[in-house]
Amino acid sequence: MHIENYIEKNFSAELRTRWQAWGEDVLRPLRFLYGERADFEQCVVNFLEIVRKGRGKRSAELRALDNERLLKPDWYQRSDQMGYIAYADRFADNLNGVAKRIDYLQELGITYLHLMPLLEPRTGENDGGYAVKDYRAVDPRLGTMADLERLTGQLRAAGISLCTDLVCNHTATDHEWAQKAKTGDQTYQDYYFMFRDRTLPDQYDKTLREIFPDFKRGNFIWHEDIQRWVWTTFNTYQWDLNYQNPTVFGEMLDIILYLANQGVEIFRMDAVAFMWKQLGTTCENLPQAHALLQAWRALSRLAAPAIILLAEAIVSPEDVVPYFGQGLATGKECELAYHNSFMVYLWSALAERKVNLMTYALQRLPIIPNSSTWATYVRLHDDIGWAITDENAAGVGLNGFLHRSFLSDFYTGTHEESFARGLVFQFNPENMDRRVNGSCASLAGLEIAIEQRDAKLVTLAIGRILLIHAFVLVYGGIPLLYMGDELGLLNDYNYVHVPEHRADSRWVQRPKMDWWFAESRHNKESIPGRIFSQLRQQIFTRKRLFQLHAQAKTTAVYTYNEQVFGLLRHSPRGNILALGNFSEGYQYVTGQRLQEIGFGGALYDHLGERAFNGRYGVTLEPFQAMWLETVAH
Ligand code: GLC
């Protein structure tokens, strides 16, 4: 059927208005992906039918949210946003348990809650839930779909949006589609990438990266039962989906709308860099992977304009920025993307006690669309890969390979001056790459400090934790706090006793919430109390400072002191200069330099709650951060 005919006959007045405004955003990426097909128009009509049905099933409450978001399009860019990431079971046993902890989240000012994969995973090893068996069922350990819907409503009433993972690059081998493919059903074999012999896999492997070289080599697994090599970028039990097949695209669109109708507001689009394959390329960040995201966004917005997408693309900085959309699609791909490189520079600066690399590299980061924003963080559930390019390292006189090796040594505690406790992850003997696991507190020195019962070291470690959070909060975007970091939870070495976790040291940074420990958060003398209360002060200060809206430009500035990082936020809303001392000693920034940056006169530090005259320069205590604003005399 002709697209316009379909719309004329089937779309409501509301959907027709949206189509008039956004139709081209739907068609542009779809033409690029599937435009050559003889059945192109029919494919589009099928997708529009999914949209129509999805809209039809949307509740009155969620429709009201859609209207509110249309009127407040910058809601996720405002400085009152604050994110929290947790595994539901590790945080509060299950979904109903999470609902009982809403007051704890509110105490921290949380407005965005990412509950780690909560859909039904395969049994046994499942990559922390990233091997999904059923996208329409909740992991029975956590509850039911009805519990999820109830929880999203309770969160919404408390001003918290739920973010959930959409594992769109692959399914578990136990998923119904994979099961049918295993019986030889061609329709479902076409949902995946399957090869009879090694001819193509060998050619592809020549240019592909290996993501989990410790777990398996190469990107294809032989399946005896179907006599096929199957594409698996990640673990052997995660089969990559084939989006060259438009039916697969439609299936995932339907799943997005199904979950959106349960009240999910933010979709964390997992491993999006890998979604399109093309021989002779790395099969990462291909233009078609971008088009898939643009098409999902445009189509899902027709039915549910309240939702936004977060790109999980842990790739080099130049490759991340395009996930916000470029050219005609500027601002029309993902609203949010993880700022992986900022996280890496923060840890690099702490190890080196120098901020040059971070300043240099951030100054070279391409600008992002006005309507987009970063998800900033210091730790997540995943490992840290030292995504520092040779060019950026060379720009400040470092050798990229040696610096990355230094960071791996430093954060796994093998460097003699290290304060950190971390574990090596996925050593790749071919390029000698080593990634690192560890909780924020352990990497920042708290584990060693406590072990040595050294109060001075404890203070330094707490200083590091608060310093990097101060920058994550001031940078612009939604700051994400990983569960437990607000209390200084240390590495959890118990994962080795869990058979499904033993081989994956990422579990070291996924501790269980210690609610007994959390009780002491109100005792300001205790370690959790010191971290929690100061972090909370940072969070609520950020909320007050509307100048920190994500649309304010973010510029890294040299302070002319190699140990003091400067980050300028400026816009017609007002200017804020964040300074941070990345060393164990006192550091000074001259009055002249402050003046050059535009902060020469009377200044107010919102973090220290103190006014002073910038003309005489400023001294920062070890690991102190300041958020400065010029004030009238
Ligand atoms: C993402 C997840 C990671 C998972 C991978 C495969 O990178 O963050 O935990 O292993 O995708 O799904």
XYZ file of C-alpha atoms and ligand atoms in Angstrom:
645
model
C 0.000 0.000 0.000
C 1.170 3.524 -0.719
C 2.512 5.275 2.392
C 0.406 8.433 2.079
C -2.706 6.351 1.443
C -2.043 4.314 4.539
C -1.632 7.444 6.639
C -4.739 9.048 5.224
C -6.830 5.982 6.029
C -5.372 4.799 9.319
C -3.649 7.562 11.249
C -5.546 9.616 13.817
C -5.516 13.406 13.484
C -2.846 13.535 16.185
C -0.590 11.042 14.417
C -1.127 12.826 11.107
C 0.061 16.105 12.618
C 3.146 14.410 13.974
C 3.741 12.750 10.618
C 3.632 16.130 8.916
C 6.317 17.399 11.277
C 8.475 14.283 11.516
C 7.652 12.141 8.484
C 10.828 13.078 6.677
C 12.857 12.073 9.758
C 11.268 8.647 9.428
C 11.721 8.289 5.690
C 15.269 9.614 5.315
C 17.018 6.868 7.342
C 14.625 4.180 6.110
C 15.335 5.039 2.464
C 19.033 4.790 3.204
C 18.606 1.401 4.879
C 15.962 -0.300 2.783
C 15.227 2.088 -0.113
C 16.627 -0.296 -2.736
C 14.117 -2.997 -1.909
C 11.168 -3.570 -4.214
C 8.889 -3.824 -1.159
C 10.181 -0.626 0.436
C 6.806 1.129 0.675
C 5.259 -1.966 2.217
C 8.079 -2.157 4.786
C 7.395 1.454 5.799
C 3.675 0.786 6.009
C 4.381 -2.201 8.272
C 6.423 0.020 10.587
C 3.715 2.689 10.620
C 1.185 0.040 11.540
C 3.361 -0.925 14.525
C 3.387 2.765 15.493
C -0.388 3.083 15.163
C -0.990 0.024 17.327
C 1.594 1.163 19.875
C -0.071 4.567 20.153
C -3.436 2.890 20.537
C -2.249 0.936 23.559
C -0.710 3.929 25.323
C -2.388 4.800 28.621
C -3.957 8.177 29.338
C -1.274 8.868 31.938
C 1.535 8.232 29.462
C -0.223 10.298 26.807
C -0.280 13.148 29.307
C 3.447 12.647 29.815
C 3.918 12.809 26.029
C 2.190 16.182 25.952
C 4.190 17.462 28.886
C 7.472 16.456 27.241
C 6.468 18.038 23.938
C 5.963 21.288 25.834
C 9.205 20.893 27.772
C 11.587 19.489 25.153
C 14.730 20.314 27.134
C 13.631 18.375 30.240
C 16.630 16.035 30.130
C 19.070 18.924 29.724
C 18.142 20.815 32.862
C 20.501 20.967 35.806
C 17.969 19.347 38.128
C 18.543 16.004 36.395
C 20.455 13.369 38.332
C 20.931 9.714 37.418
C 21.461 6.518 39.403
C 22.387 3.094 38.037
C 21.715 -0.159 39.859
C 20.993 -3.807 39.397
C 17.493 -4.155 40.877
C 18.402 -7.331 42.788
C 21.704 -5.960 44.097
C 20.030 -2.711 45.156
C 16.787 -3.945 46.680
C 16.203 -7.650 45.891
C 13.528 -7.079 43.230
C 11.295 -4.488 41.558
C 8.946 -4.218 44.515
C 11.989 -3.715 46.720
C 13.120 -0.848 44.474
C 9.761 0.857 44.990
C 10.404 0.748 48.739
C 13.703 2.553 48.272
C 12.337 5.536 46.369
C 12.870 7.714 49.422
C 16.575 6.829 49.399
C 16.786 7.875 45.742
C 14.978 11.107 46.531
C 17.410 11.832 49.337
C 20.070 11.894 46.626
C 17.957 14.027 44.301
C 17.633 11.269 41.695
C 15.408 11.958 38.672
C 16.620 9.160 36.386
C 16.978 5.549 37.423
C 18.708 3.036 35.178
C 17.868 -0.428 36.404
C 20.350 -2.742 34.767
C 18.958 -5.431 32.411
C 15.683 -6.554 33.913
C 14.088 -8.488 31.077
C 14.083 -12.252 31.164
C 17.626 -13.439 30.418
C 18.832 -16.889 29.458
C 19.489 -19.186 32.381
C 23.047 -19.726 33.537
C 25.632 -17.286 32.236
C 23.869 -14.296 30.723
C 26.372 -11.445 30.675
C 24.702 -9.622 33.546
C 21.358 -9.822 31.764
C 22.647 -8.663 28.370
C 21.608 -11.997 26.834
C 17.837 -11.565 26.620
C 15.520 -14.519 26.221
C 12.240 -12.604 26.197
C 11.925 -8.833 25.699
C 8.300 -8.910 26.805
C 8.836 -10.579 30.168
C 10.572 -9.413 33.321
C 13.309 -11.582 34.802
C 11.220 -13.793 37.141
C 13.789 -13.249 39.903
C 12.840 -9.552 39.854
C 9.086 -9.687 39.392
C 6.549 -9.481 36.607
C 5.655 -7.045 33.847
C 2.810 -5.832 36.064
C 5.368 -5.052 38.792
C 7.431 -3.120 36.267
C 4.452 -1.075 35.150
C 3.538 -0.344 38.754
C 7.121 0.644 39.546
C 7.409 3.054 36.593
C 4.196 4.728 37.811
C 5.505 5.033 41.370
C 8.810 6.403 40.121
C 7.072 8.885 37.844
C 4.996 10.132 40.735
C 8.268 10.737 42.593
C 9.730 12.648 39.621
C 11.973 9.768 38.513
C 12.167 8.478 34.933
C 12.992 4.822 34.434
C 15.755 3.914 32.018
C 16.066 0.385 30.792
C 18.420 -1.464 28.474
C 17.367 -2.289 24.982
C 19.778 -5.030 24.024
C 19.300 -4.469 20.320
C 22.518 -5.832 18.836
C 21.948 -9.444 19.837
C 19.605 -11.897 21.511
C 20.375 -14.846 23.731
C 20.634 -18.199 21.999
C 17.555 -19.166 24.054
C 15.380 -16.460 22.508
C 12.426 -17.807 20.567
C 13.839 -16.460 17.267
C 17.155 -18.222 17.858
C 15.392 -21.409 18.908
C 13.394 -21.424 15.697
C 16.531 -20.684 13.702
C 18.120 -23.720 15.350
C 15.355 -25.940 14.049
C 16.366 -24.891 10.541
C 13.532 -22.388 9.994
C 14.866 -20.118 7.240
C 12.672 -17.166 8.238
C 14.385 -17.060 11.624
C 17.834 -17.964 10.351
C 17.505 -14.718 8.391
C 17.181 -12.863 11.720
C 20.858 -13.629 12.350
C 24.096 -13.948 10.409
C 24.747 -17.574 9.520
C 27.395 -19.056 7.236
C 27.878 -22.593 5.952
C 31.678 -22.389 5.801
C 34.557 -20.170 6.894
C 34.902 -18.239 3.617
C 33.052 -15.110 4.731
C 33.767 -15.388 8.479
C 37.494 -15.485 7.678
C 37.201 -12.396 5.518
C 35.173 -10.527 8.134
C 37.476 -11.552 10.992
C 40.406 -9.856 9.219
C 39.004 -6.409 9.998
C 36.953 -7.046 13.166
C 37.984 -6.234 16.723
C 37.705 -8.846 19.424
C 35.631 -7.569 22.327
C 36.065 -10.415 24.805
C 39.351 -12.080 23.752
C 39.625 -13.840 27.145
C 36.278 -15.545 26.588
C 36.588 -16.479 22.945
C 38.707 -15.696 19.884
C 37.194 -14.494 16.602
C 33.608 -13.374 16.066
C 31.933 -16.555 14.810
C 30.834 -19.716 16.591
C 30.246 -23.097 14.952
C 26.887 -24.702 15.687
C 26.956 -28.392 15.023
C 23.159 -28.833 15.098
C 22.521 -26.425 12.237
C 25.932 -26.796 10.586
C 26.419 -23.024 10.522
C 28.905 -20.423 11.722
C 26.928 -17.787 13.640
C 28.055 -14.184 14.189
C 28.660 -13.468 17.886
C 30.458 -10.211 18.678
C 30.238 -10.684 22.443
C 29.767 -13.992 24.270
C 29.166 -17.284 22.479
C 25.556 -17.291 23.691
C 24.740 -13.818 22.247
C 23.856 -13.968 18.544
C 24.076 -10.740 16.554
C 20.822 -9.661 14.912
C 20.669 -9.016 11.188
C 19.164 -5.574 10.549
C 19.640 -5.926 6.822
C 16.377 -7.781 7.282
C 13.660 -5.102 7.798
C 11.482 -7.549 9.716
C 14.081 -7.555 12.493
C 14.012 -3.752 12.570
C 10.211 -3.868 12.911
C 10.347 -6.474 15.698
C 12.643 -4.237 17.737
C 10.456 -1.181 17.087
C 7.491 -3.114 18.404
C 9.484 -4.058 21.521
C 10.482 -0.413 22.108
C 6.844 0.659 22.007
C 5.739 -2.254 24.152
C 8.228 -1.255 26.868
C 7.472 2.454 26.451
C 3.841 1.590 27.162
C 4.901 -0.059 30.431
C 6.289 3.343 31.387
C 9.941 3.096 30.353
C 11.068 6.621 29.463
C 14.729 6.239 28.532
C 16.102 3.446 26.399
C 19.748 2.624 26.815
C 20.544 1.348 23.346
C 23.112 -1.341 24.007
C 26.199 -1.917 21.865
C 24.827 0.190 19.006
C 28.192 0.594 17.302
C 28.040 -3.029 16.132
C 24.572 -3.110 14.612
C 25.514 -3.086 10.921
C 28.030 -5.320 9.164
C 29.880 -4.647 5.948
C 32.750 -6.682 4.571
C 36.142 -4.985 4.640
C 35.194 -2.635 7.494
C 35.500 -2.864 11.263
C 31.683 -3.253 11.295
C 31.579 -0.544 13.947
C 29.907 2.877 13.719
C 28.794 2.335 10.127
C 26.394 4.960 8.701
C 23.647 2.329 8.634
C 23.980 1.767 12.402
C 23.261 5.492 12.767
C 20.324 5.263 10.373
C 18.799 2.435 12.423
C 18.852 4.622 15.526
C 17.450 7.619 13.639
C 14.619 5.519 12.263
C 13.758 3.975 15.633
C 13.768 7.392 17.241
C 11.585 9.029 14.618
C 9.075 6.161 14.532
C 8.867 5.695 18.294
C 8.390 9.439 18.818
C 5.304 9.337 16.636
C 3.687 7.016 19.161
C 5.447 8.025 22.375
C 7.164 11.424 22.197
C 8.027 11.247 25.900
C 10.813 8.746 25.343
C 14.462 9.449 24.649
C 17.393 7.284 23.583
C 20.806 6.891 25.193
C 23.586 5.591 22.937
C 25.879 3.053 24.499
C 28.765 3.469 22.094
C 32.020 3.005 23.927
C 34.156 4.119 21.024
C 36.676 6.895 20.405
C 35.480 10.501 20.953
C 35.236 11.355 17.231
C 33.086 8.287 16.723
C 30.748 8.999 19.666
C 29.614 12.498 18.730
C 27.876 11.301 15.501
C 25.450 9.304 17.691
C 23.739 12.633 18.409
C 23.038 12.842 14.688
C 24.848 14.749 11.963
C 23.955 16.747 8.865
C 20.210 16.619 8.221
C 19.846 14.262 11.181
C 21.542 16.668 13.632
C 19.897 16.231 17.020
C 17.715 13.460 15.595
C 19.481 10.297 16.628
C 20.129 9.738 20.326
C 19.411 12.495 22.830
C 22.061 11.107 25.174
C 25.395 9.335 24.805
C 27.840 8.090 27.398
C 30.843 10.383 27.797
C 33.305 7.538 28.000
C 36.380 9.604 27.189
C 35.747 12.167 29.942
C 35.575 9.297 32.430
C 38.906 7.972 31.116
C 40.608 11.388 31.296
C 39.453 11.884 34.894
C 41.097 8.624 35.993
C 44.134 9.378 33.853
C 44.526 12.795 35.508
C 44.258 11.283 38.998
C 46.995 8.753 38.238
C 49.287 11.262 36.577
C 48.457 14.169 38.878
C 48.347 16.223 35.699
C 45.424 17.618 33.757
C 47.128 18.490 30.465
C 45.904 15.464 28.520
C 42.301 15.952 29.683
C 42.375 19.655 28.814
C 43.999 19.110 25.424
C 41.697 16.247 24.428
C 38.479 17.908 25.593
C 39.372 21.054 23.684
C 39.462 18.928 20.537
C 36.161 17.179 21.076
C 33.710 18.032 18.263
C 30.761 20.176 19.320
C 27.470 18.419 19.934
C 23.978 19.458 18.781
C 22.125 21.893 20.998
C 19.366 19.464 21.845
C 21.724 16.632 22.828
C 23.570 15.961 25.980
C 26.054 13.658 27.640
C 25.560 10.998 30.243
C 28.590 11.703 32.429
C 29.963 9.256 34.977
C 33.043 8.026 36.778
C 32.115 4.343 36.998
C 29.593 1.966 35.468
C 29.057 -1.768 35.604
C 31.579 -2.256 32.779
C 35.365 -2.254 32.613
C 37.454 0.829 31.824
C 39.208 0.704 28.454
C 41.879 3.370 28.089
C 40.306 5.123 25.111
C 43.098 7.649 24.683
C 44.190 8.138 21.104
C 47.849 8.223 20.126
C 47.230 11.689 18.625
C 45.840 13.154 21.839
C 48.620 11.594 23.888
C 51.232 12.948 21.463
C 49.618 16.392 21.719
C 50.842 16.640 25.314
C 54.127 14.848 24.742
C 53.044 11.356 25.804
C 53.398 8.069 23.978
C 49.872 6.684 23.665
C 50.783 3.035 24.099
C 53.053 3.686 27.065
C 50.509 5.937 28.741
C 47.719 3.383 28.341
C 50.037 0.713 29.753
C 50.914 2.992 32.653
C 47.208 3.446 33.430
C 46.590 -0.310 33.344
C 49.553 -0.862 35.678
C 48.482 1.971 37.920
C 44.873 0.923 38.339
C 45.665 -2.734 38.835
C 48.041 -1.762 41.592
C 51.211 -3.023 39.924
C 52.729 0.437 39.626
C 54.705 1.132 42.773
C 53.173 4.558 43.380
C 49.640 3.337 42.878
C 46.886 4.058 45.375
C 44.414 1.863 43.469
C 43.067 -1.663 43.738
C 41.732 -2.998 40.452
C 41.782 -6.101 38.276
C 42.977 -6.723 34.731
C 40.206 -7.478 32.233
C 40.524 -8.975 28.733
C 44.252 -8.928 28.118
C 44.697 -9.029 24.351
C 48.096 -10.581 23.550
C 47.991 -9.220 20.010
C 47.900 -5.524 20.854
C 48.803 -5.892 24.571
C 45.619 -4.037 25.498
C 44.504 -4.467 29.124
C 41.249 -3.088 30.462
C 40.576 -2.501 34.157
C 37.851 -3.357 36.633
C 37.283 -1.912 40.088
C 34.789 0.146 42.056
C 35.150 3.905 42.180
C 36.249 3.837 45.825
C 38.805 1.051 45.368
C 40.284 2.690 42.267
C 40.420 6.021 44.100
C 42.488 4.560 46.957
C 39.927 3.910 49.680
C 40.474 0.163 49.851
C 44.218 0.469 50.488
C 43.684 3.395 52.880
C 41.229 1.406 55.007
C 43.431 -1.667 54.949
C 46.369 0.406 56.166
C 44.141 2.134 58.751
C 45.656 5.392 57.607
C 43.358 8.370 58.250
C 45.364 10.642 55.960
C 45.089 8.207 53.064
C 41.350 7.871 53.729
C 40.966 11.643 53.466
C 42.916 11.692 50.208
C 40.824 8.877 48.745
C 37.576 10.620 49.705
C 39.002 13.786 48.175
C 39.584 11.988 44.865
C 36.070 10.503 44.846
C 34.460 13.882 45.460
C 36.721 15.700 43.019
C 35.865 13.532 40.024
C 32.175 13.611 40.921
C 32.289 17.403 41.121
C 33.391 17.427 37.479
C 30.890 14.837 36.342
C 28.200 17.015 37.929
C 29.361 20.290 36.438
C 30.225 19.111 32.912
C 26.746 19.361 31.392
C 24.324 16.508 30.819
C 22.870 13.889 33.092
C 25.389 12.825 35.727
C 25.116 9.128 36.549
C 25.965 7.729 39.927
C 26.725 4.020 40.080
C 25.035 2.325 43.030
C 27.243 2.307 46.097
C 29.660 4.991 44.929
C 27.749 7.489 47.059
C 28.854 5.470 50.113
C 32.310 4.428 48.966
C 31.521 0.721 48.490
C 34.717 -1.205 47.816
C 35.508 -3.976 45.345
C 33.420 -7.076 45.913
C 35.677 -10.093 45.454
C 32.882 -12.565 46.184
C 32.028 -12.892 42.509
C 34.580 -15.697 42.219
C 32.292 -17.871 44.343
C 29.378 -17.499 41.914
C 29.854 -19.991 39.067
C 28.168 -17.778 36.411
C 30.267 -14.767 37.431
C 33.630 -16.322 38.165
C 35.137 -15.775 34.713
C 34.010 -12.147 34.435
C 35.849 -9.783 36.769
C 33.430 -6.933 35.952
C 31.427 -8.333 38.860
C 34.054 -6.892 41.202
C 32.449 -3.453 40.693
C 28.881 -4.695 41.016
C 28.580 -5.101 44.788
C 25.337 -5.681 46.651
C 23.933 -2.652 48.428
C 24.951 -2.753 52.045
C 21.933 -1.176 53.745
C 23.461 -1.599 57.176
C 26.485 0.352 55.989
C 24.186 2.871 54.289
C 22.581 3.582 57.660
C 25.745 5.363 58.739
C 25.396 7.866 55.890
C 23.935 10.383 58.339
C 26.955 10.137 60.624
C 29.189 12.749 59.067
C 32.282 11.384 60.817
C 31.975 7.957 59.190
C 33.455 7.196 55.771
C 30.082 6.657 54.061
C 28.735 9.721 55.846
C 31.596 11.916 54.644
C 31.145 10.812 51.044
C 27.346 10.805 51.035
C 26.842 14.193 52.664
C 29.375 16.006 50.512
C 28.184 14.369 47.315
C 24.648 15.266 48.220
C 25.688 18.855 48.731
C 27.294 18.846 45.256
C 24.140 17.357 43.714
C 21.766 19.859 45.278
C 24.095 22.746 44.451
C 24.021 21.637 40.829
C 20.240 21.492 40.871
C 20.075 25.095 42.065
C 22.471 26.360 39.406
C 20.251 26.605 36.356
C 23.310 28.019 34.541
C 24.552 24.416 34.322
C 21.809 23.570 31.809
C 23.275 21.248 29.183
C 22.937 23.908 26.494
C 25.622 26.008 28.207
C 28.871 25.532 26.332
C 31.525 23.399 28.051
C 35.155 24.370 27.471
C 38.245 22.949 29.120
C 40.690 25.744 29.949
C 44.342 25.679 30.922
C 44.803 27.208 34.353
C 48.595 27.400 33.805
C 48.973 25.033 36.710
C 49.386 21.464 35.455
C 47.669 20.063 38.533
C 44.566 22.232 38.374
C 41.844 21.427 35.877
C 39.621 24.228 34.622
C 36.228 23.753 33.035
C 34.223 26.722 31.877
C 30.446 26.603 31.390
C 29.158 29.644 29.596
C 25.895 30.802 28.133
C 23.494 33.738 28.335
C 22.212 32.046 31.496
C 25.511 32.949 33.191
C 29.036 31.588 33.526
C 30.525 29.083 35.937
C 34.200 28.186 36.209
C 34.955 24.838 37.807
C 38.466 24.358 39.172
C 39.851 21.126 40.577
C 43.158 20.212 42.150
C 44.240 16.758 40.968
C 47.188 16.476 43.340
C 47.972 15.640 46.964
C 49.533 19.087 47.515
C 48.191 22.644 47.742
C 47.931 24.342 44.355
C 47.645 27.924 43.238
C 46.095 29.609 40.206
C 47.168 33.198 39.652
C 44.840 36.172 39.711
C 46.036 37.122 36.268
C 45.008 33.774 34.807
C 41.611 33.970 36.495
C 41.141 37.410 35.012
C 42.076 36.159 31.535
C 39.424 33.454 31.827
C 36.915 36.137 32.840
C 36.872 35.495 36.583
C 39.074 38.276 37.899
C 36.889 40.123 40.360
C 34.744 39.180 43.322
C 34.021 35.468 43.175
C 31.687 33.091 44.938
C 32.482 29.394 45.262
C 29.193 27.508 45.259
C 30.779 24.296 46.552
C 32.751 25.870 49.391
C 29.963 28.436 49.988
C 32.557 31.183 50.281
C 33.140 34.558 48.625
C 36.630 35.880 47.891
C 38.504 38.264 45.649
C 39.873 36.531 42.571
C 42.341 39.321 41.906
C 44.813 37.693 44.284
C 44.461 34.271 42.746
C 43.174 31.207 44.478
C 44.695 28.351 46.466
C 43.117 24.909 46.331
C 43.522 22.250 48.996
C 44.483 18.710 47.914
C 41.702 17.430 45.622
C 39.526 20.445 46.292
C 36.977 21.434 43.637
C 35.363 24.854 43.280
C 32.440 26.077 41.201
C 33.029 29.786 40.788
C 30.750 32.555 39.718
C 31.510 36.242 39.380
C 29.492 38.310 41.804
C 28.802 41.998 42.032
C 30.704 43.807 44.804
C 27.303 -3.474 26.652
C 27.104 -3.735 28.127
C 28.005 -4.851 28.559
C 27.693 -6.077 27.730
C 27.727 -5.773 26.227
C 27.120 -6.865 25.433
O 28.571 -3.054 26.360
O 27.345 -2.573 28.857
O 27.898 -5.104 29.923
O 28.629 -7.074 28.015
O 26.989 -4.616 25.915
O 25.717 -6.852 25.552
